[in-house]
Short mmCIF file of C-alpha atoms in Angstrom, two decimals:
data_model
loop_
_atom_site.label_atom_id
_atom_site.label_comp_id
_atom_site.label_asym_id
_atom_site.label_seq_id
_atom_site.Cartn_x
_atom_site.Cartn_y
_atom_site.Cartn_z
CA MET A 3 112.07 -41.32 -68.89
CA THR A 4 111.14 -42.70 -65.50
CA THR A 5 107.62 -43.89 -64.94
CA LEU A 6 105.65 -40.85 -63.85
CA ASN A 7 102.68 -41.32 -61.57
CA ALA A 8 99.52 -39.35 -62.09
CA THR A 9 96.30 -39.70 -60.15
CA PRO A 10 93.42 -40.84 -62.35
CA ASP A 11 90.47 -38.47 -62.53
CA ASP A 12 88.06 -41.08 -61.12
CA ILE A 13 90.05 -41.17 -57.85
CA ALA A 14 90.60 -37.42 -57.55
CA ASP A 15 86.98 -36.79 -58.48
CA ALA A 16 85.57 -39.14 -55.82
CA GLY A 17 84.29 -36.10 -53.91
CA ARG A 18 82.04 -33.47 -55.36
CA ASP A 19 83.78 -30.55 -57.08
CA GLN A 20 82.86 -27.09 -55.86
CA ALA A 21 83.64 -25.39 -59.19
CA SER A 22 84.94 -26.02 -62.69
CA ASP A 23 88.67 -26.71 -62.88
CA GLY A 24 89.12 -23.76 -65.23
CA CYS A 25 91.13 -25.64 -67.87
CA LEU A 26 90.00 -24.65 -71.34
CA SER A 27 90.93 -27.84 -73.19
CA ALA A 28 90.43 -31.52 -72.55
CA LEU A 29 93.33 -33.78 -71.66
CA VAL A 30 94.87 -35.48 -74.68
CA PRO A 31 97.13 -38.42 -73.77
CA TYR A 32 100.64 -37.91 -75.09
CA GLU A 33 100.46 -41.21 -77.03
CA ASN A 34 97.95 -39.48 -79.33
CA ALA A 35 100.07 -36.36 -79.74
CA ALA A 36 102.04 -35.92 -82.94
CA PRO A 37 104.92 -36.44 -82.52
CA SER A 38 105.05 -38.39 -79.28
CA THR A 39 107.90 -36.89 -77.26
CA GLU A 40 109.04 -36.52 -73.69
CA LEU A 41 108.03 -32.87 -73.91
CA ALA A 42 104.48 -33.80 -74.91
CA GLU A 43 104.36 -36.36 -72.10
CA LEU A 44 105.50 -33.80 -69.54
CA LEU A 45 102.98 -31.22 -70.71
CA TYR A 46 100.20 -33.81 -70.48
CA LEU A 47 101.29 -34.83 -66.96
CA LEU A 48 101.53 -31.21 -65.83
CA LYS A 49 98.01 -30.49 -67.01
CA LEU A 50 96.71 -33.72 -65.47
CA GLY A 51 98.39 -32.85 -62.16
CA VAL A 52 96.97 -29.34 -62.10
CA LYS A 53 93.46 -30.61 -62.85
CA THR A 54 93.87 -33.31 -60.20
CA ASN A 55 95.00 -30.76 -57.60
CA LEU A 56 92.03 -28.56 -58.36
CA ARG A 57 89.77 -31.53 -57.76
CA TRP A 58 91.52 -32.50 -54.49
CA ILE A 59 91.12 -28.93 -53.23
CA GLY A 60 87.61 -28.41 -54.62
CA ARG A 61 86.04 -31.34 -52.79
CA GLU A 62 83.54 -30.80 -49.99
CA GLN A 63 86.31 -31.98 -47.67
CA PRO A 64 89.56 -30.97 -49.42
CA ASP A 65 92.31 -33.59 -49.37
CA ILE A 66 95.32 -31.39 -48.65
CA ASP A 67 97.71 -34.33 -48.23
CA ALA A 68 96.82 -35.67 -51.69
CA ALA A 69 97.19 -32.17 -53.18
CA ARG A 70 100.60 -31.85 -51.49
CA LYS A 71 101.76 -35.16 -53.02
CA THR A 72 100.49 -34.15 -56.44
CA SER A 73 102.28 -30.81 -56.12
CA ALA A 74 105.55 -32.57 -55.30
CA ARG A 75 105.19 -34.64 -58.49
CA LEU A 76 104.43 -31.47 -60.45
CA CYS A 77 107.68 -29.94 -59.20
CA THR A 78 109.57 -33.00 -60.50
CA TYR A 79 107.91 -32.61 -63.90
CA VAL A 80 108.76 -28.89 -64.03
CA ASP A 81 112.40 -29.63 -63.16
CA ARG A 82 112.58 -32.17 -65.99
CA LEU A 83 110.89 -29.74 -68.37
CA GLU A 84 113.43 -27.03 -67.50
CA THR A 85 116.25 -29.48 -68.22
CA LEU A 86 114.74 -30.37 -71.60
CA ILE A 87 114.33 -26.71 -72.54
CA ALA A 88 117.89 -25.88 -71.49
CA SER A 89 119.31 -28.81 -73.47
CA ALA A 90 117.39 -27.73 -76.57
CA ASN A 91 118.67 -24.17 -76.22
CA PRO A 92 122.50 -24.33 -76.41
CA ASN A 93 122.77 -20.52 -76.36
CA HIS A 94 120.96 -20.40 -73.01
CA PRO A 95 121.95 -23.54 -71.07
CA GLU A 96 120.98 -22.11 -67.69
CA ARG A 97 117.81 -23.27 -66.02
CA LEU A 98 114.77 -21.03 -66.08
#
């Protein structure tokens, strides 16, 4: 899989959050998931991206450009996830 960029929390959280991000569970890096797979990596990156976007938007001065870039990466991850799901489902090869 290509190297996927994700914004670290310490950068996205440089401004003060206005509210909780609403995610119920903590981030668990895919290296610690059992088994370590591309699917687990994508799910981790999707959750990281969503939490990052919520922080970009929840700052006292929202960083819309950063949120836009994060959203573009999230779309790439979703496209790859759809491809993985379709390849694992031979009876339904169409994309979601």
